[in-house]
Amino acid sequence: MKLHILRCGQIRVSPAAAISGGSGAADTARMLTARERERVTLPVFCYLIEHPKGLVLVDTGWCREISPRGDYDPKAVRRVLPGQLAALYRPCLPEGEAVYEQLAALGLRPEDLDCVLLTHMDADHMAGLRHLRKAKRMLVAEDEYFWSCRTVYKLRQPMSLWEGLPLERYYYRGMPLGTNRWAYDLFGDESLMLINLPGHTDGMAVIRLESGGKFLILAADAAFSPKNWQELRPPGLGFDRGMQLKALRWLREQAEDPACLGIFCSHDPAVKPQILTF
Ligand SMILES: [Zn+2]
């Protein structure tokens, strides 16, 4: 199996978003109004998996429309995101980093993708989906979709980012994995498991890839860096701190497993784009 770690833009957020930011209304308001000089730049990663059973993309990063010239363009951001999300993320997508540009650099077209998996429906993971409408399948957990459509989640997960796209929903099934004992086995051979790890959102999936007795985990936003599980301090913007802590304890257990090759978080500035073969 081969894993490409692709940097699909960045966010410029309050440091509280990455660690100990809290999830109450006052915490979120502080993150929204953080001054420019207090903010930190964090990457937005997505992942291309060359799996023997298919070519799989995990998450999509930002869309080109948010950053037409590759720099931070507040007006362009506001055309894609509602004001509060625009203020929270201050996103930008340097030239060549959009998901379709990265695929093209690898000699691939969106229609070559057998599957696009969305770990969850937050804008920084979903916005690039519009470039991938020709992918063979795009999948999100029913539990994530349900909350996004029907609850206050739609404020942080604008429907405009995916309306009209052929999103398929999968159902988690009971399995002795993760904190919620719920997972979905994409290929039916346990080589690519989507494991429900609630806390950041209800339906969020982390991805466990296994090959030759070794495994690695794509932790989405359950943690923003290893510091979160080492110090048991959750990132901000979660919906349930208790569940976030449970998720961090689970990630720490995985990290200590000798078969674990690594845990990669979607916004860890210490991670560099790279290709891993295992
Ligand atoms: Zn994120």
Coordinates of C-alpha atoms and ligand atoms in Angstrom, one line a residue:
M1 CA 0.0 0.0 0.0
K2 CA 1.2 3.5 -0.7
L3 CA 0.0 6.6 1.2
H4 CA 0.5 10.1 -0.3
I5 CA 0.2 12.8 2.3
L6 CA -1.0 15.9 0.3
R7 CA -1.1 19.4 1.7
C8 CA -4.3 21.0 0.3
G9 CA -4.1 24.5 1.6
Q10 CA -4.0 26.0 5.1
I11 CA -5.9 27.7 7.8
R12 CA -4.9 30.6 10.0
V13 CA -6.5 30.1 13.3
S14 CA -6.3 30.9 17.0
P15 CA -3.8 28.5 18.7
A16 CA -6.8 27.5 20.9
A17 CA -8.3 25.7 17.9
A18 CA -5.4 23.3 18.0
I19 CA -5.2 22.7 21.7
S20 CA -7.4 23.3 24.8
G21 CA -9.7 25.8 23.0
G22 CA -12.9 24.5 24.5
S23 CA -16.1 24.1 22.6
G24 CA -18.6 26.4 24.3
A25 CA -20.1 29.5 22.7
A26 CA -17.7 31.8 24.5
D27 CA -14.7 29.7 23.5
T28 CA -15.8 29.7 19.9
A29 CA -16.4 33.5 19.9
R30 CA -12.8 34.0 21.2
M31 CA -11.4 31.8 18.3
L32 CA -13.5 33.7 15.8
T33 CA -12.3 37.1 16.9
A34 CA -8.6 36.2 17.5
R35 CA -6.3 38.9 16.1
E36 CA -4.1 38.3 13.1
R37 CA -0.9 38.4 15.1
E38 CA -2.1 35.8 17.6
R39 CA -3.0 33.3 14.9
V40 CA -1.0 30.3 13.7
T41 CA -0.9 28.8 10.3
L42 CA -1.8 25.1 10.1
P43 CA -1.8 22.8 7.1
V44 CA -4.9 21.1 5.7
F45 CA -4.0 17.6 4.7
C46 CA -5.7 15.1 2.6
Y47 CA -4.5 11.6 1.6
L48 CA -4.3 9.5 -1.5
I49 CA -4.1 5.8 -0.8
E50 CA -2.9 3.4 -3.5
H51 CA -4.6 0.3 -2.2
P52 CA -4.5 -3.0 -4.1
K53 CA -8.3 -2.8 -4.4
G54 CA -8.6 0.7 -5.6
L55 CA -7.4 4.3 -5.5
V56 CA -8.9 6.1 -2.5
L57 CA -8.8 9.8 -1.6
V58 CA -9.4 10.8 2.0
D59 CA -10.8 14.3 2.4
T60 CA -10.5 17.1 -0.1
G61 CA -9.0 20.3 1.4
W62 CA -10.0 23.7 0.2
C63 CA -11.5 24.5 -3.2
R64 CA -9.7 26.8 -5.7
E65 CA -12.6 29.3 -5.5
I66 CA -11.6 30.2 -2.0
S67 CA -8.2 31.4 -3.1
P68 CA -8.3 32.1 -6.9
R69 CA -4.7 33.5 -6.9
G70 CA -3.3 31.2 -4.3
D71 CA -3.2 33.8 -1.5
Y72 CA -5.5 34.8 1.3
D73 CA -8.4 36.6 -0.4
P74 CA -11.1 37.5 2.2
K75 CA -13.7 38.5 -0.5
A76 CA -13.2 35.2 -2.3
V77 CA -13.5 33.3 1.0
R78 CA -16.8 35.0 1.8
R79 CA -18.2 33.9 -1.5
V80 CA -17.7 30.3 -0.4
L81 CA -18.1 30.4 3.4
P82 CA -20.5 32.2 5.7
G83 CA -18.9 35.1 7.6
Q84 CA -18.3 33.2 10.9
L85 CA -16.5 30.3 9.2
A86 CA -14.5 32.7 7.1
A87 CA -13.4 34.5 10.3
L88 CA -12.6 31.3 12.0
Y89 CA -10.4 29.7 9.3
R90 CA -8.9 32.6 7.2
P91 CA -8.1 29.9 4.7
C92 CA -5.8 30.0 1.7
L93 CA -4.9 27.5 -1.0
P94 CA -1.4 28.2 -2.6
E95 CA -1.0 27.4 -6.3
G96 CA -0.6 23.7 -7.1
E97 CA -2.2 22.6 -3.8
A98 CA -5.8 22.2 -4.8
V99 CA -6.7 18.5 -4.7
Y100 CA -7.3 18.3 -8.5
E101 CA -4.0 20.1 -9.2
Q102 CA -2.2 17.6 -6.9
L103 CA -3.9 14.7 -8.7
A104 CA -2.9 16.1 -12.1
A105 CA 0.7 16.4 -10.9
L106 CA 0.6 12.6 -10.2
G107 CA -0.9 12.0 -13.7
L108 CA -4.4 11.3 -12.3
R109 CA -7.8 12.6 -13.1
P110 CA -10.7 12.8 -10.6
E111 CA -12.4 10.0 -12.6
D112 CA -9.5 7.7 -11.7
L113 CA -10.5 7.8 -8.1
D114 CA -12.4 4.7 -7.1
C115 CA -13.6 6.3 -3.9
V116 CA -13.5 9.7 -2.0
L117 CA -13.9 9.2 1.7
L118 CA -14.9 12.1 3.9
T119 CA -13.8 11.8 7.5
H120 CA -16.4 14.4 8.4
M121 CA -18.3 17.3 6.9
D122 CA -16.4 20.4 8.2
A123 CA -15.6 22.9 5.4
D124 CA -11.9 22.4 5.4
H125 CA -12.4 18.7 4.6
M126 CA -15.3 19.1 2.2
A127 CA -14.8 22.2 0.1
G128 CA -12.6 20.5 -2.5
L129 CA -15.3 17.9 -3.2
R130 CA -16.7 20.1 -6.0
H131 CA -13.5 19.4 -8.0
L132 CA -14.1 15.7 -7.7
R133 CA -17.6 15.2 -9.0
K134 CA -16.3 12.7 -11.6
A135 CA -14.9 10.3 -8.9
K136 CA -16.5 6.9 -9.0
R137 CA -17.9 7.2 -5.5
M138 CA -18.0 9.7 -2.7
L139 CA -18.7 8.4 0.8
V140 CA -19.6 9.8 4.2
A141 CA -21.0 8.2 7.3
E142 CA -24.7 8.3 7.7
D143 CA -24.2 9.5 11.3
E144 CA -22.2 12.5 10.1
Y145 CA -24.7 13.3 7.3
F146 CA -27.7 13.0 9.6
W147 CA -26.3 15.5 12.1
S148 CA -25.1 17.9 9.5
C149 CA -28.5 18.1 7.7
R150 CA -30.7 18.1 10.7
T151 CA -29.1 20.0 13.5
V152 CA -27.0 23.1 14.5
Y153 CA -24.1 21.4 12.7
K154 CA -25.2 23.0 9.5
L155 CA -23.8 26.3 10.8
R156 CA -20.3 24.8 10.7
Q157 CA -20.9 22.5 7.8
P158 CA -22.5 24.6 5.0
M159 CA -24.7 22.5 2.7
S160 CA -23.7 24.6 -0.2
L161 CA -20.3 22.8 -0.2
W162 CA -21.9 19.5 -1.2
E163 CA -25.5 20.1 -2.4
G164 CA -26.0 18.5 -5.8
L165 CA -23.0 16.1 -5.4
P166 CA -23.7 12.4 -5.5
L167 CA -22.7 11.7 -1.8
E168 CA -23.3 8.1 -0.8
R169 CA -23.8 7.3 2.9
Y170 CA -22.4 4.2 4.6
Y171 CA -23.5 2.8 7.9
Y172 CA -21.2 2.0 10.7
R173 CA -21.6 -1.5 12.2
G174 CA -20.8 -2.9 15.6
M175 CA -17.1 -3.8 15.8
P176 CA -14.6 -3.9 18.7
L177 CA -12.8 -0.8 17.4
G178 CA -12.6 2.8 18.5
T179 CA -14.4 4.5 21.3
N180 CA -17.9 4.0 20.0
R181 CA -17.3 0.3 18.9
W182 CA -18.6 1.3 15.4
A183 CA -16.7 0.9 12.2
Y184 CA -17.1 0.4 8.4
D185 CA -14.9 -2.0 6.5
L186 CA -14.5 -0.5 3.1
F187 CA -13.1 -3.5 1.2
G188 CA -14.4 -6.3 3.5
D189 CA -10.9 -7.4 4.4
E190 CA -10.1 -5.1 7.3
S191 CA -7.3 -3.4 5.4
L192 CA -9.1 0.0 5.4
M193 CA -11.4 0.6 8.3
L194 CA -13.4 3.8 8.9
I195 CA -13.7 3.9 12.7
N196 CA -16.2 6.2 14.4
L197 CA -14.4 8.4 16.9
P198 CA -16.9 11.0 18.1
G199 CA -15.9 14.2 19.9
H200 CA -14.9 16.6 17.2
T201 CA -18.2 15.8 15.5
D202 CA -20.7 13.0 16.1
G203 CA -20.1 11.0 13.0
M204 CA -16.4 11.6 12.4
A205 CA -14.4 8.6 11.0
V206 CA -10.7 8.1 11.5
I207 CA -9.1 5.7 9.1
R208 CA -7.0 2.7 10.0
L209 CA -4.9 1.2 7.2
E210 CA -3.4 -2.2 7.7
S211 CA -0.9 -4.1 5.7
G212 CA 1.6 -6.9 6.6
G213 CA 0.7 -6.8 10.3
K214 CA 1.4 -3.1 10.6
F215 CA -1.1 -0.3 10.7
L216 CA -1.3 3.4 10.6
I217 CA -4.1 5.9 11.5
L218 CA -5.4 9.0 9.8
A219 CA -6.8 10.7 12.8
A220 CA -8.7 13.5 11.0
D221 CA -9.5 16.2 13.7
A222 CA -9.7 13.9 16.7
A223 CA -6.3 15.4 17.4
F224 CA -4.4 18.3 15.8
S225 CA -1.0 16.9 16.8
P226 CA 0.4 14.2 19.1
K227 CA 0.6 16.8 21.8
N228 CA -3.2 16.4 22.2
W229 CA -3.0 12.8 23.2
Q230 CA 0.3 13.0 25.0
E231 CA -1.0 15.7 27.3
L232 CA -4.7 14.7 27.1
R233 CA -5.7 18.2 26.0
P234 CA -8.3 18.2 23.2
P235 CA -8.3 20.6 20.3
G236 CA -11.0 23.3 20.3
L237 CA -14.2 23.3 18.3
G238 CA -15.3 19.8 19.5
F239 CA -18.9 19.2 20.4
D240 CA -18.2 16.9 23.4
R241 CA -15.1 17.3 25.5
G242 CA -15.7 14.0 27.3
M243 CA -15.8 12.1 24.0
Q244 CA -12.8 14.0 22.7
L245 CA -10.8 12.9 25.8
K246 CA -11.9 9.3 25.2
A247 CA -10.8 9.6 21.6
L248 CA -7.4 10.9 22.7
R249 CA -6.9 8.0 25.2
W250 CA -7.7 5.6 22.3
L251 CA -5.2 7.4 20.0
R252 CA -2.6 7.2 22.7
E253 CA -3.2 3.4 23.1
Q254 CA -2.8 3.0 19.3
A255 CA 0.4 5.1 19.3
E256 CA 1.9 2.8 22.0
D257 CA 1.2 -0.3 19.9
P258 CA 4.4 -1.7 18.5
A259 CA 2.6 -2.4 15.2
C260 CA 1.6 1.2 14.8
L261 CA 3.6 3.0 12.0
G262 CA 2.2 6.4 12.8
I263 CA -0.8 8.5 13.5
F264 CA -1.4 11.5 11.1
C265 CA -3.6 14.4 12.0
S266 CA -5.2 16.6 9.4
H267 CA -3.7 19.9 10.7
D268 CA -0.3 18.9 12.3
P269 CA 2.3 21.5 11.3
A270 CA 5.1 19.0 12.1
V271 CA 3.9 16.7 9.3
K272 CA 5.4 17.2 5.8
P273 CA 3.9 16.1 2.5
Q274 CA 5.4 12.7 1.8
I275 CA 4.8 9.2 0.4
L276 CA 4.8 6.2 2.7
T277 CA 5.0 2.7 1.4
F278 CA 4.1 -0.2 3.7
Ligands
ZN1 ZN -10.3 20.2 10.1

